[in-house]
Coordinates of N, CA and C in Angstrom, one line a residue:
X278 N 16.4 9.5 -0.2 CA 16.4 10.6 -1.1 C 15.9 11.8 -0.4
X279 N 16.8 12.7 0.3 CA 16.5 13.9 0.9 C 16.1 14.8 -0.4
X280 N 15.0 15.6 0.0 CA 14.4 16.6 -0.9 C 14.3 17.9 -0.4
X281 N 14.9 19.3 -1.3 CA 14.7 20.3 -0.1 C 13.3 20.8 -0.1
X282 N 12.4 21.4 0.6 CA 11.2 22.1 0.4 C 10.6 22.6 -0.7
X283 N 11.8 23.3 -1.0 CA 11.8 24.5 -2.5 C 11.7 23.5 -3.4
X284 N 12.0 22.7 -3.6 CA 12.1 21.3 -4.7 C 10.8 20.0 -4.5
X285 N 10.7 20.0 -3.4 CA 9.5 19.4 -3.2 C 8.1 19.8 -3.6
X286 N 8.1 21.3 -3.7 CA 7.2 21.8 -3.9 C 6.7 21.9 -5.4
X287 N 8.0 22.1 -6.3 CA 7.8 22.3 -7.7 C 7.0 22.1 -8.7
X288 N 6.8 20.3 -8.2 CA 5.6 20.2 -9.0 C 4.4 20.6 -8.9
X289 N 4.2 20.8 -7.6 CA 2.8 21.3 -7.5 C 2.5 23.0 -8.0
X290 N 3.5 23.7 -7.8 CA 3.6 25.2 -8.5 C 3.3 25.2 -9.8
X291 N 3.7 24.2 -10.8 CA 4.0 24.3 -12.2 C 2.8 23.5 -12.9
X292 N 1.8 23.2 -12.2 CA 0.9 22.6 -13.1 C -0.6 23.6 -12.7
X293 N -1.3 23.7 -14.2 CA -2.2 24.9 -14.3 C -3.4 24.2 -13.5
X294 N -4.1 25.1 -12.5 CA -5.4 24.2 -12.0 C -6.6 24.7 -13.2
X295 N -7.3 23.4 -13.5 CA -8.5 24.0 -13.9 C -9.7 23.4 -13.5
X296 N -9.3 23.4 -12.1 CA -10.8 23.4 -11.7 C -10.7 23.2 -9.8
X297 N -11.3 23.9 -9.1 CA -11.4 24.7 -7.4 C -10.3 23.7 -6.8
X298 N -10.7 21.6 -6.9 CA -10.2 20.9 -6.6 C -8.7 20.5 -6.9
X299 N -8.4 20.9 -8.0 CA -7.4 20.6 -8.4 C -5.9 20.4 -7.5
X300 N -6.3 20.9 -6.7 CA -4.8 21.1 -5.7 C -5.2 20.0 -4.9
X301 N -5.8 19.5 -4.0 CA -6.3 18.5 -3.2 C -6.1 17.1 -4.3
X302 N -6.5 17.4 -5.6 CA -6.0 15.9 -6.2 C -4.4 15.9 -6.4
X303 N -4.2 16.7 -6.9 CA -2.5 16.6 -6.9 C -2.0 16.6 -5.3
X304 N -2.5 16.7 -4.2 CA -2.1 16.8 -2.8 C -2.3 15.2 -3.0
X305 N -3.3 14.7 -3.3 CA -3.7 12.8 -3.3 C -2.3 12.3 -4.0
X306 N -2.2 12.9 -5.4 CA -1.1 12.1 -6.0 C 0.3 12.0 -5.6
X307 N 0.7 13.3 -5.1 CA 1.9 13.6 -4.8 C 2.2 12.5 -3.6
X308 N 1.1 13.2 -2.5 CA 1.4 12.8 -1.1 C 1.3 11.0 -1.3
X309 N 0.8 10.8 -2.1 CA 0.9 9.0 -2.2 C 2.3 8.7 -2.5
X310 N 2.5 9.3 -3.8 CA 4.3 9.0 -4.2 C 5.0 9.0 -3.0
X311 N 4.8 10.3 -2.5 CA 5.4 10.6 -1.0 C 5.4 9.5 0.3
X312 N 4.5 9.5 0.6 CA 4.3 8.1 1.4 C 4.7 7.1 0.7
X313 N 4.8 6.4 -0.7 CA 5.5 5.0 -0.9 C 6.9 5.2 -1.8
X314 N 7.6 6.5 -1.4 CA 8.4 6.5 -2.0 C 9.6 5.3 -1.9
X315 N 10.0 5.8 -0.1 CA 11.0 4.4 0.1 C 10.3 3.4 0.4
X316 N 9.4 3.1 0.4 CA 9.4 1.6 0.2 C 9.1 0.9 -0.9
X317 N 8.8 2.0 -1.9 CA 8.7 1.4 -2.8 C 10.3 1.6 -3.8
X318 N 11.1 1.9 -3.0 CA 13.0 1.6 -3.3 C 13.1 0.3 -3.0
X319 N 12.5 0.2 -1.7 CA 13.5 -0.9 -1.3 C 12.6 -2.2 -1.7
X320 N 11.6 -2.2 -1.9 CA 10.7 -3.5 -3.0 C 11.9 -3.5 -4.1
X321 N 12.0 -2.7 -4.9 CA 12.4 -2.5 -6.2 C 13.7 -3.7 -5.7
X322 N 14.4 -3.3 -4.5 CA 16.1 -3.8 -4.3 C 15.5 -5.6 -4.4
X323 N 14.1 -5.8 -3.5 CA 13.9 -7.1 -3.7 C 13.3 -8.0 -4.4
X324 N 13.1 -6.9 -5.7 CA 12.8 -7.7 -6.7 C 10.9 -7.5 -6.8
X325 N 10.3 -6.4 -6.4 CA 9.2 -6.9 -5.9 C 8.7 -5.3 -6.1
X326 N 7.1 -5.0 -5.9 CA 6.6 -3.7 -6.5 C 5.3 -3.5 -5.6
X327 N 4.8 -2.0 -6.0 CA 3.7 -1.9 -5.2 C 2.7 -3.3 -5.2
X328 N 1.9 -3.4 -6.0 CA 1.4 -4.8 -6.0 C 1.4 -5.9 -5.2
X329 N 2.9 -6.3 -5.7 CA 3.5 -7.3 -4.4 C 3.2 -6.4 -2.7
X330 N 3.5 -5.7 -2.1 CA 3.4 -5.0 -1.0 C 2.1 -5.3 -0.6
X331 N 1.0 -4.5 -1.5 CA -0.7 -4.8 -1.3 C -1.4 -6.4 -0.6
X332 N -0.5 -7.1 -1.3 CA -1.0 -8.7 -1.3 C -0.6 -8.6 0.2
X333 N 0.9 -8.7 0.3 CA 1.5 -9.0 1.4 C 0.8 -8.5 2.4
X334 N 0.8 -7.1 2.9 CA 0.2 -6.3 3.6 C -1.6 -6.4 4.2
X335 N -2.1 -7.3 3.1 CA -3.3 -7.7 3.6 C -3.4 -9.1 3.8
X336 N -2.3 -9.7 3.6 CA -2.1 -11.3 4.0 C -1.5 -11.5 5.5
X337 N -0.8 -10.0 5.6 CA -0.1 -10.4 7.0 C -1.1 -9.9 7.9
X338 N -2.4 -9.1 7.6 CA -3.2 -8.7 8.4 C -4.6 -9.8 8.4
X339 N -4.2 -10.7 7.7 CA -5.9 -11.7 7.4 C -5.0 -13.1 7.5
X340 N -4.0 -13.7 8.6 CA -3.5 -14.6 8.2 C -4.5 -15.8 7.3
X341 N -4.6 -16.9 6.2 CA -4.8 -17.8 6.1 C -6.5 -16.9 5.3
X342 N -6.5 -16.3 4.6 CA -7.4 -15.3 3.8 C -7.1 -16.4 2.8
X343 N -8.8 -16.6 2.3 CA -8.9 -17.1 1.3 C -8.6 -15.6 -0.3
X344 N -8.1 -16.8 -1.4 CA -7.8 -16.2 -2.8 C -8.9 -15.2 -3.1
X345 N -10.2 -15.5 -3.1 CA -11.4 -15.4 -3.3 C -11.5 -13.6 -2.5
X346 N -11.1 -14.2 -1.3 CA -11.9 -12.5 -0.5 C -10.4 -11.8 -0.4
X347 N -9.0 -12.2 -0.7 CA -8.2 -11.3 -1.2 C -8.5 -10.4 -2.4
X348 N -9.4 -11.2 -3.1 CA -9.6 -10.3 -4.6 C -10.2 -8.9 -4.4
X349 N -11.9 -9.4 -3.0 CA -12.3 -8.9 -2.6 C -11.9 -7.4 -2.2
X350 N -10.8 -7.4 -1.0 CA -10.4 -7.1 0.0 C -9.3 -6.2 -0.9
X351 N -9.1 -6.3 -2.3 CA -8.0 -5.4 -3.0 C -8.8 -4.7 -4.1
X352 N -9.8 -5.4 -4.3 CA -10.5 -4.7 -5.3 C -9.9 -4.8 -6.7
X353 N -9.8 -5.9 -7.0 CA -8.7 -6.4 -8.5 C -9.4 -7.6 -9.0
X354 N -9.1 -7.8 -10.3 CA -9.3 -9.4 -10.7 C -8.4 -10.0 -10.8
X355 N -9.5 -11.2 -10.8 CA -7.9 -13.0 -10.8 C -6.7 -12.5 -12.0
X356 N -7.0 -12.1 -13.1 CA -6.1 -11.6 -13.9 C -5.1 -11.1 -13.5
X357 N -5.5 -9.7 -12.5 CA -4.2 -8.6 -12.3 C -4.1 -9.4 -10.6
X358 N -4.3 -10.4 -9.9 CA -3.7 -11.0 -9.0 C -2.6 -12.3 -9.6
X359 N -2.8 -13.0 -10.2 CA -2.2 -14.0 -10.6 C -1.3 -13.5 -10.6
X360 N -0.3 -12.6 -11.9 CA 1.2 -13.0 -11.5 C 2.2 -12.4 -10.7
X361 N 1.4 -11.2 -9.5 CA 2.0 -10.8 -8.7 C 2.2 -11.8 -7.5
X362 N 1.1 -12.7 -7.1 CA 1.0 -13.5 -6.2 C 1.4 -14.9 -6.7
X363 N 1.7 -15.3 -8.0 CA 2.4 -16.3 -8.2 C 4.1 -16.3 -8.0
X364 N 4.1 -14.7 -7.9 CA 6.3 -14.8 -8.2 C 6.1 -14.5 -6.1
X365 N 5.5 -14.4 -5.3 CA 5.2 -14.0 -3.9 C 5.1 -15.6 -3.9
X366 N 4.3 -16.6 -4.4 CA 4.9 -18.1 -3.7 C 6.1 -18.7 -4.2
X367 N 6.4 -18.3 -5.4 CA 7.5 -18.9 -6.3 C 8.8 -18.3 -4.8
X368 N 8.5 -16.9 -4.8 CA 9.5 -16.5 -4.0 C 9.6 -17.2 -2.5
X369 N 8.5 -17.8 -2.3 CA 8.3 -18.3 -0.8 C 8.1 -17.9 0.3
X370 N 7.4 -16.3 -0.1 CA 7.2 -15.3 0.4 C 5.7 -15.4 0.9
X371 N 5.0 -16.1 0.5 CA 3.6 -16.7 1.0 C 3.2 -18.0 1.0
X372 N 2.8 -19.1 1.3 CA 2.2 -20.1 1.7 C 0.8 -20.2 1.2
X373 N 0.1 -21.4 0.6 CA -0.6 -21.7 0.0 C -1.0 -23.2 0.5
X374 N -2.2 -23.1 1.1 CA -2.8 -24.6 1.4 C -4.3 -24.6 1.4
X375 N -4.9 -25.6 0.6 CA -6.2 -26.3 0.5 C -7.4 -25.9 2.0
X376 N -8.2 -25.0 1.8 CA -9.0 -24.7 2.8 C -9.3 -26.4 3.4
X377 N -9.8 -26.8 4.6 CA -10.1 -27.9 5.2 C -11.9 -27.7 5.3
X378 N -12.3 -26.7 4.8 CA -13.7 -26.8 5.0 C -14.5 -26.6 3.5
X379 N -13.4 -25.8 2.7 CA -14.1 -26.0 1.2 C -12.6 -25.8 0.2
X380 N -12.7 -27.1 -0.3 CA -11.1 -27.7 -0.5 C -11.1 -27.0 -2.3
X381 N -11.8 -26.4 -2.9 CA -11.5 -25.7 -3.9 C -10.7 -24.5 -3.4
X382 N -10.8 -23.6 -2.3 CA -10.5 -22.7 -1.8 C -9.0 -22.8 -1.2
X383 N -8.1 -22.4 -1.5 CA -6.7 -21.7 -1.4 C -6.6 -20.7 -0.1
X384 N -5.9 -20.9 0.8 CA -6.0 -20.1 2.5 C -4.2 -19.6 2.0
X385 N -3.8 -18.3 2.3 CA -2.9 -17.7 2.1 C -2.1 -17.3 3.4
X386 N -0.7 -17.6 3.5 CA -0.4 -17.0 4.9 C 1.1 -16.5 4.4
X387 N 2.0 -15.1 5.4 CA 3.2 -14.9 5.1 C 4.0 -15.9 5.9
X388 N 5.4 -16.3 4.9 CA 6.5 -16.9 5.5 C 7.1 -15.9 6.4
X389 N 8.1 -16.5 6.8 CA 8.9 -15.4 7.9 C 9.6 -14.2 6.6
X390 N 10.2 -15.1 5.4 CA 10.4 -13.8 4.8 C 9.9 -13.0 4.1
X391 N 8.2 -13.7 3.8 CA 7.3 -12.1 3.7 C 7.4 -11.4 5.0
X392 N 6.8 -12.0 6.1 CA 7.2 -11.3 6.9 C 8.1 -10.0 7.4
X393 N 9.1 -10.3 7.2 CA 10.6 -9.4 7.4 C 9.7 -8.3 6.1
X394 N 10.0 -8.7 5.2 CA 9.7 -7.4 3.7 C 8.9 -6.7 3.5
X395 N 7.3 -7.4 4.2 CA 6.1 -6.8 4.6 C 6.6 -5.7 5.4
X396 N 6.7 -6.3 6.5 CA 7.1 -5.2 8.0 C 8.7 -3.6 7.5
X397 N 9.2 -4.1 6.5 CA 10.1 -3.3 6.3 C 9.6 -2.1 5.2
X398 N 8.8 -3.0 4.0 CA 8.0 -1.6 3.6 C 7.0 -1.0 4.2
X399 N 6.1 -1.6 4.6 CA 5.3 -0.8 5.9 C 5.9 0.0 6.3
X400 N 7.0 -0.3 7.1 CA 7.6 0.8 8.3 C 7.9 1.9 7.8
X401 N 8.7 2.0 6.3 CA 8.9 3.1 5.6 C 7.5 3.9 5.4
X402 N 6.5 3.6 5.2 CA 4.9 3.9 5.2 C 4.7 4.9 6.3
X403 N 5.1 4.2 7.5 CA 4.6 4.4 8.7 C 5.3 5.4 8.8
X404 N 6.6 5.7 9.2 CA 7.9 6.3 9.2 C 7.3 8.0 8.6
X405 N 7.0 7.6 7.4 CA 6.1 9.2 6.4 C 5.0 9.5 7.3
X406 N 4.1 8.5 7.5 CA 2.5 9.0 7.9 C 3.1 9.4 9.2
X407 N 4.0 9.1 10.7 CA 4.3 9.8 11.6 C 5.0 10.9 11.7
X408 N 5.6 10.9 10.8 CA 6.2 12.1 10.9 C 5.4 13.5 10.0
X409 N 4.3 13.2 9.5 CA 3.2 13.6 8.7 C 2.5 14.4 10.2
X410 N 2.5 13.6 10.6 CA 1.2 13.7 11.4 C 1.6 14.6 12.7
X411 N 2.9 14.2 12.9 CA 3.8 14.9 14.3 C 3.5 16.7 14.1
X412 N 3.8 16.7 12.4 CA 4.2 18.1 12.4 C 2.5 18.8 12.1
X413 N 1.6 18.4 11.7 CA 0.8 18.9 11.8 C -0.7 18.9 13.2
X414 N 0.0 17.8 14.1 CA -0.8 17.6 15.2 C -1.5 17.0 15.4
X415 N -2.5 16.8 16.2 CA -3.2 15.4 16.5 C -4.9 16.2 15.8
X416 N -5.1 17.7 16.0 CA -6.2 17.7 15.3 C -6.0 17.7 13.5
X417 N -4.9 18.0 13.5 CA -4.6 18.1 11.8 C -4.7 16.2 11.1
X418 N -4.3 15.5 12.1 CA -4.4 14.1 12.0 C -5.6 13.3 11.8
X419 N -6.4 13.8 13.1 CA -7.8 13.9 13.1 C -9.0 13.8 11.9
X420 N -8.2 15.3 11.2 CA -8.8 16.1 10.2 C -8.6 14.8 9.2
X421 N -7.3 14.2 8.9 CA -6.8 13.8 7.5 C -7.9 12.4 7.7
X422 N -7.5 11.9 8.6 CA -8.4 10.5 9.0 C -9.9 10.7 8.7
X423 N -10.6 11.5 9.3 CA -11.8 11.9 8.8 C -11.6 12.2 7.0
X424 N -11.1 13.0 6.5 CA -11.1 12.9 5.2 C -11.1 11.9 4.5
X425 N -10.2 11.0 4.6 CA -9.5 9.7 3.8 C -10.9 8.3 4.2
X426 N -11.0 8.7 5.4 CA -12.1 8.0 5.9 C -13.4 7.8 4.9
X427 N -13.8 9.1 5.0 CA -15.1 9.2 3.8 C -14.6 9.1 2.4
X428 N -13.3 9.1 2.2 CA -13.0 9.0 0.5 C -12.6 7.3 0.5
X429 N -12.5 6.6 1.3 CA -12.4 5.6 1.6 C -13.9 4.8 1.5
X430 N -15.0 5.3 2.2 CA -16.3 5.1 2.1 C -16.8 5.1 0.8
X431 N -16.4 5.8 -0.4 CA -17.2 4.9 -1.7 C -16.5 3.8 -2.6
X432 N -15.7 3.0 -1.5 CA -15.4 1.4 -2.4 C -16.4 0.6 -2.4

């Protein structure tokens, strides 16, 4: 979905600030859309949503992550994890086996075709955040990392 400038900008012209920050939160909101726009198309083609991506994306970085410190590690309850991560094994898109050292506990890993789906919305991710970053440089990069860093710091 190519967008021109003039059009990309729109929203953010047409809504009233009332208050100094207001532009920097709508820069949060926008630029998020922005960054998960296509990948979050191409979930949609697989049947699958931001949610699903989250799981994935911290499963394929913690192979064999217990249920427990995923909840952790996403900042959600068993409630709002259950049925995203039940249609993610139904789909066979993650693996589920009995920890060997405390057998209540559930160890999570991607199949090859989380794998592939993981790695394809990501890249879309990545794909925004590099070419984000090309155009505004390595100290403008710098800058964003440091920002997101400390807004990151009060989870």
């Amino acid at each position: 979905m190519a967008k021109t400038s003039q059009a990309a900008g729109l929203h953010r012209a047409s809504l009233d600030k009332l208050h100094d920050l207001d532009a920097a939160l709508e820069l949060m909101y926008y630029g998020w859309r922005g960054m998960t726009l296509e990948a979050d198309e191409y979930l949609a083609k697989q049947g699958l949503s931001r949610p699903h991506h989250r799981i994935l994306y911290v499963v394929a970085r913690r192979p064999d992550i217990a249920i427990g410190s995923l909840l952790e590690v996403l900042g959600i309850s068993k409630q709002a994890l259950s049925r995203p991560l039940n249609l993610l094994l139904e789909r066979k898109l993650l693996t589920s086996r009995r920890s060997p050292e405390q057998h209540r506990s559930k160890l999570l890993r991607l199949t090859a075709a989380g794998q592939r789906i993981e790695q394809r919305a990501s890249d879309h991710e990545r794909k925004v955040l590099r070419e984000a970053f090309d155009r505004v440089g390595a100290s403008g990069a710098a800058a964003w990392m440091a920002v997101m860093g400390t807004i990151a710091d009060n989870n």
